[in-house]
Coordinates of C-alpha atoms and ligand atoms in Angstrom, one line a residue:
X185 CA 115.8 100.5 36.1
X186 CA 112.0 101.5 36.1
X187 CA 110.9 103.2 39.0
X188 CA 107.3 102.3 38.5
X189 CA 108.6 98.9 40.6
X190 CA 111.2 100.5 43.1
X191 CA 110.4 98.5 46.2
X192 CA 107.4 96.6 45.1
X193 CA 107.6 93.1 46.8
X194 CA 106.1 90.0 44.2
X195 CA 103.5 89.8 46.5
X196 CA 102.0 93.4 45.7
X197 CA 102.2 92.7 42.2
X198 CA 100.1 89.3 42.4
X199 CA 96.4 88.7 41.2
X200 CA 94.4 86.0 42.1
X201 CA 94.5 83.6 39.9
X202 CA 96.7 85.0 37.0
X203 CA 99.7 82.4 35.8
X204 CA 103.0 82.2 34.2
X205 CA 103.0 78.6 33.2
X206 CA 100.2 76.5 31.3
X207 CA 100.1 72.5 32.1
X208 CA 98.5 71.0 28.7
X209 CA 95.8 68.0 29.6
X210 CA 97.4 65.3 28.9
X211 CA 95.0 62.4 30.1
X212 CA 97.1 61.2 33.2
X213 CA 94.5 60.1 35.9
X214 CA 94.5 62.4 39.0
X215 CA 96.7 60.7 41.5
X216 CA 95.1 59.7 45.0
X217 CA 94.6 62.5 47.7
X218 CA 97.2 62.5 50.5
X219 CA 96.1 61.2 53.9
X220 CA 94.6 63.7 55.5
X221 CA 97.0 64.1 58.4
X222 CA 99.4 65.0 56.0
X223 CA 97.8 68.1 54.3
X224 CA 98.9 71.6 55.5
X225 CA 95.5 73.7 56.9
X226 CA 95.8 76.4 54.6
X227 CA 97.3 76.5 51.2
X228 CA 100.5 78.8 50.9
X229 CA 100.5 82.4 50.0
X230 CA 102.0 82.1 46.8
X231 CA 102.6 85.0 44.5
X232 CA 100.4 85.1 41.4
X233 CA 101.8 86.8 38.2
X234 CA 101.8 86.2 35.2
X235 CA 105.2 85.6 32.9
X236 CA 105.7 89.5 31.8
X237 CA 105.6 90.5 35.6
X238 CA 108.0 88.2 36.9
X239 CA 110.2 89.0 34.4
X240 CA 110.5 92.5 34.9
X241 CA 110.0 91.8 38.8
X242 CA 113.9 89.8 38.9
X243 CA 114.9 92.2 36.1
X244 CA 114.1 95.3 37.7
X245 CA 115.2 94.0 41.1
X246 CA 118.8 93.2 39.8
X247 CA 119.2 96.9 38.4
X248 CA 118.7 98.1 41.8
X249 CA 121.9 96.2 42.8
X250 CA 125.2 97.9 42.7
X251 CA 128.5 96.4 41.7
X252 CA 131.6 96.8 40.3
X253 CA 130.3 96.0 36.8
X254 CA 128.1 98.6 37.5
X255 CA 130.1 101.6 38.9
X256 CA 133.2 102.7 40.3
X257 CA 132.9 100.6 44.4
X258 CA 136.5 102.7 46.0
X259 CA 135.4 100.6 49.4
X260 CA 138.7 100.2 51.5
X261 CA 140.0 96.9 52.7
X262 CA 137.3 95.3 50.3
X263 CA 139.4 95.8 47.1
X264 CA 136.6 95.4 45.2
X265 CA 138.0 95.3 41.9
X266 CA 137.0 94.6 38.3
X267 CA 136.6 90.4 38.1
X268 CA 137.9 89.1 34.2
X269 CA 135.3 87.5 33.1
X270 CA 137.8 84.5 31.6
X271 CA 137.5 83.7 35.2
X272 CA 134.1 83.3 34.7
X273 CA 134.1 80.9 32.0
X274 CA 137.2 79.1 33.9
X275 CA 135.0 77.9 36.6
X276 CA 132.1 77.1 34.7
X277 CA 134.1 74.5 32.7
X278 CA 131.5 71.5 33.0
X279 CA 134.9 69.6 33.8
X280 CA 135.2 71.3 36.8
X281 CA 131.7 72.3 37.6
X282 CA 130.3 68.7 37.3
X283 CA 132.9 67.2 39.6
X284 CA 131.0 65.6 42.7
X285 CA 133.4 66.5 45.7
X286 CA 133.3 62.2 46.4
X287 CA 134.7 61.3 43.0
X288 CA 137.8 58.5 43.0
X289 CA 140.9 60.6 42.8
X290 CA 142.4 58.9 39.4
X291 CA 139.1 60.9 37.9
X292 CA 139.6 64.3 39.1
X293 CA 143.6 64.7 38.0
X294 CA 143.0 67.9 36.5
X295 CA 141.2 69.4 39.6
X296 CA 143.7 68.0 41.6
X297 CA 146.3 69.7 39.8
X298 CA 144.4 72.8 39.3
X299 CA 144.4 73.1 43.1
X300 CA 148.1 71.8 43.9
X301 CA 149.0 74.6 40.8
X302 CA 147.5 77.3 43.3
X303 CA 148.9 76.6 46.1
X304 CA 152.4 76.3 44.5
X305 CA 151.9 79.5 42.9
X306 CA 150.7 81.1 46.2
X307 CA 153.7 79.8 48.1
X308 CA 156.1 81.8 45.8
X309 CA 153.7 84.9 46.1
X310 CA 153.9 84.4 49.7
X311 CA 157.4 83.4 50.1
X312 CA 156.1 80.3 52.4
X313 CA 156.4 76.7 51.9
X314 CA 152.6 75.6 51.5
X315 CA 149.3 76.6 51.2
X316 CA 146.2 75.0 52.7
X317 CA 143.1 76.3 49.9
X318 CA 140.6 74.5 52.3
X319 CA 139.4 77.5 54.0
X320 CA 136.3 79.6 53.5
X321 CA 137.1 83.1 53.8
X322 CA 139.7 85.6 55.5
X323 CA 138.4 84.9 58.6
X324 CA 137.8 81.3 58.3
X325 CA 141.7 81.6 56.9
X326 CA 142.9 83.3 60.6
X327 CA 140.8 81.2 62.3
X328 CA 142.8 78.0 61.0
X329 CA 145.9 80.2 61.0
X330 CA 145.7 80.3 64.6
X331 CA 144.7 76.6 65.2
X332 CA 148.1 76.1 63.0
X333 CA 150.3 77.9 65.6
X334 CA 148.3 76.0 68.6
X335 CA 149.3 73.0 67.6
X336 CA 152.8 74.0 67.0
X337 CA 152.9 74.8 70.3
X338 CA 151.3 71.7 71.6
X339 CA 153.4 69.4 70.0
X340 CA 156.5 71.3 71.9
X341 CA 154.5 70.6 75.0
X342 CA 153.8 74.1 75.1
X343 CA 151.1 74.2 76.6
X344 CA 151.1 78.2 78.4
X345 CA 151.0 80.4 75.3
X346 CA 147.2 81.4 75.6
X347 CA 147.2 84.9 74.1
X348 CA 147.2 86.4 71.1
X349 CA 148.3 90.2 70.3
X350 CA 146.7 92.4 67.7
X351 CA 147.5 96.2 67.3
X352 CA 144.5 98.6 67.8
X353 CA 144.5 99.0 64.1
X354 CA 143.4 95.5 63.3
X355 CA 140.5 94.5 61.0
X356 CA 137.6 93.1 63.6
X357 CA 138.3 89.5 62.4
X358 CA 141.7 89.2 64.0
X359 CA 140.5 89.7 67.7
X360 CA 137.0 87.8 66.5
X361 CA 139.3 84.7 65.1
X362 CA 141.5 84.5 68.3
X363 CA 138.7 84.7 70.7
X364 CA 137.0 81.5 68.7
X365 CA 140.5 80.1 68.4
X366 CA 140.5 80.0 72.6
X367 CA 143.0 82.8 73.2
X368 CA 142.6 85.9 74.8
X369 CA 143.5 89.4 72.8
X370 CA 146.0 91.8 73.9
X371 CA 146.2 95.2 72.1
X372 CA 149.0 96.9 71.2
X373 CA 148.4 100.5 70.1
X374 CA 149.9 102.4 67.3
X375 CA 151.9 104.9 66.7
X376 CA 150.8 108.8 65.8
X377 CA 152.4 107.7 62.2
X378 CA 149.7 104.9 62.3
X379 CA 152.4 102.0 62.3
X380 CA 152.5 99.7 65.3
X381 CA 154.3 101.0 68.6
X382 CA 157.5 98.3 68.8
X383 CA 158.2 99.5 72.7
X384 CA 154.6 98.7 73.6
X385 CA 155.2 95.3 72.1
X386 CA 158.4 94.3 73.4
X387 CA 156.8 95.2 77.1
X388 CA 153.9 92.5 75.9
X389 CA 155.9 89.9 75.0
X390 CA 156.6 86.5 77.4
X391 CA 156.1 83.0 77.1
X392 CA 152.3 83.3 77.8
X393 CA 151.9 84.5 74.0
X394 CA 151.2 82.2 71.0
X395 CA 151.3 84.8 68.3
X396 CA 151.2 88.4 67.3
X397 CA 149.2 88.9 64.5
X398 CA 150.2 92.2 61.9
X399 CA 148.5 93.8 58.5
X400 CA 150.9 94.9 56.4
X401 CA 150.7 97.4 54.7
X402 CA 147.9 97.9 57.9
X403 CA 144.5 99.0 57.3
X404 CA 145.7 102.3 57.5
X405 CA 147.4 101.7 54.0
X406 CA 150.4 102.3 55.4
X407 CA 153.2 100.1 55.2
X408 CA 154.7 99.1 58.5
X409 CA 158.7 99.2 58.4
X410 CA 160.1 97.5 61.8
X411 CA 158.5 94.4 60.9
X412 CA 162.8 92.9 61.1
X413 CA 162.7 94.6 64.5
X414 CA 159.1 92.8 65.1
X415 CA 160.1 89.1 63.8
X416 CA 163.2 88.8 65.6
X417 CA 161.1 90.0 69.1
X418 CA 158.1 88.1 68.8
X419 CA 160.6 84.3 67.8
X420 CA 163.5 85.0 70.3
X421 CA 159.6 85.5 72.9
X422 CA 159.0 81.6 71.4
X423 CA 156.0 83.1 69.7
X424 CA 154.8 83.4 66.3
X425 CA 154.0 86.0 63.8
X426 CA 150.6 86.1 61.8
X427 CA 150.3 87.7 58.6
X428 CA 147.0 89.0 57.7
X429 CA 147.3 89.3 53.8
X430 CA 143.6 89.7 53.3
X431 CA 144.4 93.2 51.3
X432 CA 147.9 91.7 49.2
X433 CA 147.3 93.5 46.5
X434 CA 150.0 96.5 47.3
X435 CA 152.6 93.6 48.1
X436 CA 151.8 91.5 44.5
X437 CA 155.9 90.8 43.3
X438 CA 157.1 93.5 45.2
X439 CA 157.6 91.5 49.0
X440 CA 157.2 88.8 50.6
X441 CA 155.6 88.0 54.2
X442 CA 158.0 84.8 54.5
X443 CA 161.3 87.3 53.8
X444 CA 160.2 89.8 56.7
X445 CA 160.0 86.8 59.0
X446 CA 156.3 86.1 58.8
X447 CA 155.7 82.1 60.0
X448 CA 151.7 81.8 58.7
X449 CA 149.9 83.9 56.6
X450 CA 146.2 83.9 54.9
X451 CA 145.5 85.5 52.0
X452 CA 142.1 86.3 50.7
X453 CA 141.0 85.0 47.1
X454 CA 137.8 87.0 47.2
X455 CA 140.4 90.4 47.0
X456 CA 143.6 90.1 45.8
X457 CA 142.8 87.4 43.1
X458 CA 140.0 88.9 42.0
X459 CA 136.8 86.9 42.6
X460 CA 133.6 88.4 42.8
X461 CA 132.5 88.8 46.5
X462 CA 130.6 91.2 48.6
X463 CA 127.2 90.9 50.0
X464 CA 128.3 87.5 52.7
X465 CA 130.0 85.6 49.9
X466 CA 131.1 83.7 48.3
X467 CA 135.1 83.5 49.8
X468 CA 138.0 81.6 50.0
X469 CA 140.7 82.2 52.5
X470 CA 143.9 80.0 51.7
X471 CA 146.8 79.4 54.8
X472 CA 150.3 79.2 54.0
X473 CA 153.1 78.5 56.4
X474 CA 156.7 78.8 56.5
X475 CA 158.9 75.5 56.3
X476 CA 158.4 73.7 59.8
X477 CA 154.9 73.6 59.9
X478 CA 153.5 71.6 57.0
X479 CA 152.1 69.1 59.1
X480 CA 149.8 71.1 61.4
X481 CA 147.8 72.6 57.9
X482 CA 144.3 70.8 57.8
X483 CA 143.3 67.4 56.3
X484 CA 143.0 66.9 53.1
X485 CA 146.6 68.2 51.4
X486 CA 147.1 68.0 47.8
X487 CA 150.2 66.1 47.4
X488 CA 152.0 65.8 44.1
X489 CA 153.6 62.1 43.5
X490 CA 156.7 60.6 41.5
X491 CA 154.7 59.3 38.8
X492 CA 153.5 63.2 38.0
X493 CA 149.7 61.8 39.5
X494 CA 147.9 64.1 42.7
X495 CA 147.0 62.6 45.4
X496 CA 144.9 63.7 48.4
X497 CA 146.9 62.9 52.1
X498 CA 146.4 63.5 55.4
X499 CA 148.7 63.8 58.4
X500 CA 148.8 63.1 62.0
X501 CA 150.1 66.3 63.4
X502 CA 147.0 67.9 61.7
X503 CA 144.7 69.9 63.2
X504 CA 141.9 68.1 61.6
X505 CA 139.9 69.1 58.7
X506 CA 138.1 72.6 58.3
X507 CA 136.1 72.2 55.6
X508 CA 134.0 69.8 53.4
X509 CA 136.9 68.6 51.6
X510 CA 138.8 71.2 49.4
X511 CA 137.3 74.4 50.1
X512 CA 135.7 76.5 47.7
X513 CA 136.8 75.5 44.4
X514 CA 135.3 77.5 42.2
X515 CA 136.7 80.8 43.9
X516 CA 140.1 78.7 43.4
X517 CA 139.5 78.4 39.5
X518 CA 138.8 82.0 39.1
X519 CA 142.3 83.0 40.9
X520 CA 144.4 81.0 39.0
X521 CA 142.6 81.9 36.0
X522 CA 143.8 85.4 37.2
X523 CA 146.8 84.7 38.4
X524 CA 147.8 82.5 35.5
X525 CA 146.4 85.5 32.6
X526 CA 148.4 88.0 34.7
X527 CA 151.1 86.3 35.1
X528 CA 154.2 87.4 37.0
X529 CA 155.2 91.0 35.2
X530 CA 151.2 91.8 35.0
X531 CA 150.8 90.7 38.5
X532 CA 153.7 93.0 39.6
X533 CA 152.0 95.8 37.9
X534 CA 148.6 95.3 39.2
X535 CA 150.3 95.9 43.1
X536 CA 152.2 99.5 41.9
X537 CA 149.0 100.8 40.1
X538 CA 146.8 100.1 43.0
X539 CA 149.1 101.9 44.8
X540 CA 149.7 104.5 42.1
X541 CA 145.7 105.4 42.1
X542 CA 145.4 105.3 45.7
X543 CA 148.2 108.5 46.2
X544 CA 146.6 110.2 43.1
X545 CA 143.0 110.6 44.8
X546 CA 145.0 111.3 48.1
X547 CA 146.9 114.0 46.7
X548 CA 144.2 115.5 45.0
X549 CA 141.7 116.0 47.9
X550 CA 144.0 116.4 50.8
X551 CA 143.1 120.4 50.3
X552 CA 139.5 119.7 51.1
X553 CA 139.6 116.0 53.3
X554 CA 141.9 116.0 56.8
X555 CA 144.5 113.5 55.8
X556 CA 145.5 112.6 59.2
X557 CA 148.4 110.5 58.4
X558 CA 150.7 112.3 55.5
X559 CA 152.8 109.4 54.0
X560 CA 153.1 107.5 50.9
X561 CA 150.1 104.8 51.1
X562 CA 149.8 101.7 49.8
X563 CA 146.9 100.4 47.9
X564 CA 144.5 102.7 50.2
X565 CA 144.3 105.6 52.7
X566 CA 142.3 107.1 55.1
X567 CA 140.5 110.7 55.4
X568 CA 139.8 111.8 58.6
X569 CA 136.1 113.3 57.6
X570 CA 136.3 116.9 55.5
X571 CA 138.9 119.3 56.7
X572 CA 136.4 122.0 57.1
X573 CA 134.5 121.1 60.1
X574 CA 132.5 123.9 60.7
X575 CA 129.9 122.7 58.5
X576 CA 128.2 119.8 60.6
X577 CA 128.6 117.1 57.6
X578 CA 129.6 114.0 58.1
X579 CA 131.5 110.9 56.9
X580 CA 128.5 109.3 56.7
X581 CA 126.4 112.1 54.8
X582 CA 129.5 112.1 52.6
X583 CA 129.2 108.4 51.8
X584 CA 125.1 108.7 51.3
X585 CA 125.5 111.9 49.2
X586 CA 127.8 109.6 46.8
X587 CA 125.4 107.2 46.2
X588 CA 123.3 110.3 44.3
X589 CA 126.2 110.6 41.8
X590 CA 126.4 106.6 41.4
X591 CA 129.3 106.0 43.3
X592 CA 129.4 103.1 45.7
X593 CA 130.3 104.6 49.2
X594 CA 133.8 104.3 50.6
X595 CA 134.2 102.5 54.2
X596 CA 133.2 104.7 56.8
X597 CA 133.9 104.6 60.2
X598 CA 136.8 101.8 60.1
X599 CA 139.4 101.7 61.8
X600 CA 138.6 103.3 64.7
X601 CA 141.5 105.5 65.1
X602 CA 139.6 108.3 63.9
X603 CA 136.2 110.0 64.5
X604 CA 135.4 110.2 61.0
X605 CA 137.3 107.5 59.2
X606 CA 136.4 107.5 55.3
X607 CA 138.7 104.7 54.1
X608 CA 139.4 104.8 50.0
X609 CA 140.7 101.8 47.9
X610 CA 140.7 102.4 44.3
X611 CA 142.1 99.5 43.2
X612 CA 144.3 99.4 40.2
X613 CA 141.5 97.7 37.6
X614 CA 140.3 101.8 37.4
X615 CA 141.7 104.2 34.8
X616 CA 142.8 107.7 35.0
X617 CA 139.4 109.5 33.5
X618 CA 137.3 107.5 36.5
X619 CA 139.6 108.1 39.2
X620 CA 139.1 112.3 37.9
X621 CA 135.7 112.2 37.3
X622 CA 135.2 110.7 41.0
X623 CA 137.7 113.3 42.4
X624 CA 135.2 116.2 40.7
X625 CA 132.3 114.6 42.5
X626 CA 134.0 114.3 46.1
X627 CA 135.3 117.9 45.5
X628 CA 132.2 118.9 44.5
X629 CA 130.5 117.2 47.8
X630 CA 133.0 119.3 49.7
X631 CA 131.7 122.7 48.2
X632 CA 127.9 121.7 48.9
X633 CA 128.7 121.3 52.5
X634 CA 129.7 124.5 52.7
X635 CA 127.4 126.1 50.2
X636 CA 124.2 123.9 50.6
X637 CA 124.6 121.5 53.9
X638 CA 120.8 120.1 53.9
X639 CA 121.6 118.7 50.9
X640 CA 124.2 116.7 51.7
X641 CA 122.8 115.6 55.1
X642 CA 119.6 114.6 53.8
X643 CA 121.0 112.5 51.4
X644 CA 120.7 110.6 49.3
X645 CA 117.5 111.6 47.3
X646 CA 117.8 109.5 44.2
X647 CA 117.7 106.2 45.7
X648 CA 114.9 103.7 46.3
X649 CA 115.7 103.5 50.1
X650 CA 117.2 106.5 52.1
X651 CA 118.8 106.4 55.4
X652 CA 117.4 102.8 56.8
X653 CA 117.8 103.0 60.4
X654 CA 120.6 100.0 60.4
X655 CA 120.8 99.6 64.0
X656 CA 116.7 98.5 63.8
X657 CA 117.5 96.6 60.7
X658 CA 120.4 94.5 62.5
X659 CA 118.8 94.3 65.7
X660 CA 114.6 93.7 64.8
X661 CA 114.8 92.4 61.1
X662 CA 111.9 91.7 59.5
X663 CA 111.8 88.7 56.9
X664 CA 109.1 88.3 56.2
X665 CA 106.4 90.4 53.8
X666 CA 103.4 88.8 55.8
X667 CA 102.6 89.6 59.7
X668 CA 102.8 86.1 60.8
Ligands
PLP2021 C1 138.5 91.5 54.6 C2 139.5 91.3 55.6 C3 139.5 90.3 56.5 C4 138.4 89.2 56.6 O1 138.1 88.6 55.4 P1 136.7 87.8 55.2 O2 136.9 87.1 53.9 O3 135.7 88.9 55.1 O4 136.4 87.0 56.4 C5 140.5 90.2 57.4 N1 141.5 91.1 57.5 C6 141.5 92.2 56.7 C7 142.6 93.2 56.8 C8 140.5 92.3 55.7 O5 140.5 93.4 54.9

């Protein structure tokens, strides 16, 4: 990265006149001149730079990104971990990234197959009997989730189940999808352990629910035990139970949402199957259901026939379609790419060493970070701020001060449970010598706030931006370089 162009926009590095492209004379006559209706007042403030600019311009800008090719990115309930690049190549395959989405069904076999493949393997994974790969993202996935168990209702002539409940420990989507999905959220709180209060949910539970929807292990990391106790509640209620498998990973080989009595479950590609994501895309949020309610999954299915051939079908009881045809099929490729290099034994592993890295940083900062839950986690945990808090420093001057030593921040302030939630998620692509060398630094960070404070709360001083004010920048954006 050359600082000389931190946070220069193209437009201050333009001169009138100067050009990156030359257009050789080659006799064509000048064409007529546009009616004059038709012509814009002024001509557009275009950038003008020549090649060597606009070279290092993208260049330079795309160093100043961070990634997970590019450091270690420990941001819980993201799992952002390492991407294969085979997956890479697996989607660009011209055979699959030519394919217009319209093409006759007899010339996309292999697609067709690629997808049906998926959504087998997923089923297994899951322990349900079908997938749906049509939706766009996690929340996208709940979203049609829900619509799934509406209509399962509907078609008992059920017609009273209009709420949903979500414990307090819930990822924002899950009360967000339910209140688009038409059904009113009811909390349940959780326990000082961090698992969900069963005796507060039994009391919630009458025929005027349509689901409950869990996380488990919950975004706490920790793995919720009386999900038996919960299943057999929430059917003998008539309702359903949700499985938010957005964060999998922990679970890969090890258990199954359809054994604990899960009935629909999304998963999200984007995390568990490794596809790169972050930034507002690019997703893909598959649906699977337990044995009963194949029908009510969204238009198109993949269906495999007799002859061996795939076919694309749609059914009545459907809730209709939720997406331009398929979904997003190149996040598909890449996670079967993964799934399929991983295989079964590799996938198994990839769930006990996420969990395996996320205890190791536990353990070895609980001395200086308030661990306010003290259990075995799963594939992440969650400090409550530094255990010291005499000092005045913060989760978020912790997070900021990290970016100085070239770490990507954990995720602050979620879940809510705690004042100062800093939420850590390895993941299991990391190896021992990065996991230590990030332990030094966040060890180190807790001596400074005791030794130097300033320093940690007016960082970070080695970035091209500070501390943006991101309330402003939500609220009063500004898109544009030019005062229009
Ligand atoms: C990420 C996440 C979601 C939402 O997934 P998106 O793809 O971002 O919509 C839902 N639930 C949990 C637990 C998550 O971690």
């Amino acid at each position: 990265m050359n600082r000389k162009y931190y946070g220069k926009t193209i437009f201050e590095l333009s001169h009138p006149g100067r050009r990156g492209y030359h257009i050789a004379d080659t006799g064509c006559p000048e064409s007529e001149p546009l009616p004059e209706g038709l012509l814009r007042a002024d001509a557009p403030r275009l950038p003008e730079v020549d090649e060597p600019t606009i070279v290092r311009h993208y260049t330079n800008m795309s160093a100043n990104n961070f990634g997970v090719d590019s450091g270690f990115y420990p941001l819980g309930s993201c799992t952002m971990k390492y991407n294969p690049k085979i997956n890479e190549e697996m989607a660009a395959l011209p055979q699959m990234a030519a394919l217009h989405p319209n093409q006759p069904e007899s010339t996309v076999q292999g697609a067709l197959e690629a997808y049906h493949t998926l959504q087998q393997l997923l089923s297994e994974i899951g322990g349900m009997s079908e997938f749906t790969l049509n939706p766009f993202a996690g929340a996208h996935g709940e979203l049609t989730g829900l619509m799934v168990i509406r209509a399962y209702h509907r078609s008992r002539g059920d017609h009273g189940r209009t709420k949903v409940i979500v414990p307090d420990s819930a990822h924002g989507t899950n009360p967000a999808s339910a209140a688009v999905a038409g059904l009113k959220v009811v909390e349940v709180k959780s326990r000082p352990d961090g698992t969900v209060d069963v005796d507060d949910l039994r009391a919630l539970l009458d025929d005027s629910v349509a689901a409950v929807m869990l996380t488990n292990p919950n975004t706490l990391g920790i793995f919720e035990t009386h999900i038996p106790e919960i299943a057999e509640a929430v059917h003998a209620a008539g309702a359903l139970l949700y499985y938010d498998g957005a964060n999998l990973n922990p679970m890969l080989g090890m258990a199954r949402p359809g054994d604990m009595g899960f009935d629909v479950m999304h998963i999200n590609l984007h995390k568990t199957f490794s596809t790169p994501h972050g930034g507002g895309g690019p997703g893909s949020g598959p649906v699977g259901v337990r044995a009963g309610l194949e029908q009510f999954l969204p238009n198109p299915r993949v269906v495999k026939n007799a002859d061996g051939t795939f076919s694309l079908t749609t059914s009545d009881g459907s809730l209709g379609n939720i997406s331009a045809t398929l979904g997003n099929f190149a996040v598909q490729l890449r996670a079967l790419s993964y799934i399929l290099s991983l295989g079964r034994e590799g996938l198994m592993k990839a769930g006990q060493l996420a969990t395996l890295n996320a205890n190791y940083i536990k353990e070895s900062l609980r001395d200086l970070y308030k661990l306010p839950i003290d259990k075995v986690c799963k594939h992440e945990f969650v400090f409550d701020g530094l255990a010291d808090k005499s000092t005045g420093v913060t989760t978020l001057d912790i997070a900021k001060r990290l970016l100085d030593y070239g770490y990507h921040a954990p995720t602050i302030y979620f879940p809510l449970l705690f004042h100062e939630s800093l939420m850590i998620e390895p993941t299991e692509t990391e190896s021992r010598e990065t996991l230590d060398e990030f332990i030094d630094v966040m060890r180190t960070i807790a001596r400074e706030a005791i030794e130097d404070p300033e320093l940690v709360k007016t960082a970070p001083h080695d970035t091209p931006v500070s501390r943006p004010d991101d309330t402003q920048a939500a609220l009063t954006p500004k898109v544009t370089f030019f005062d229009l």
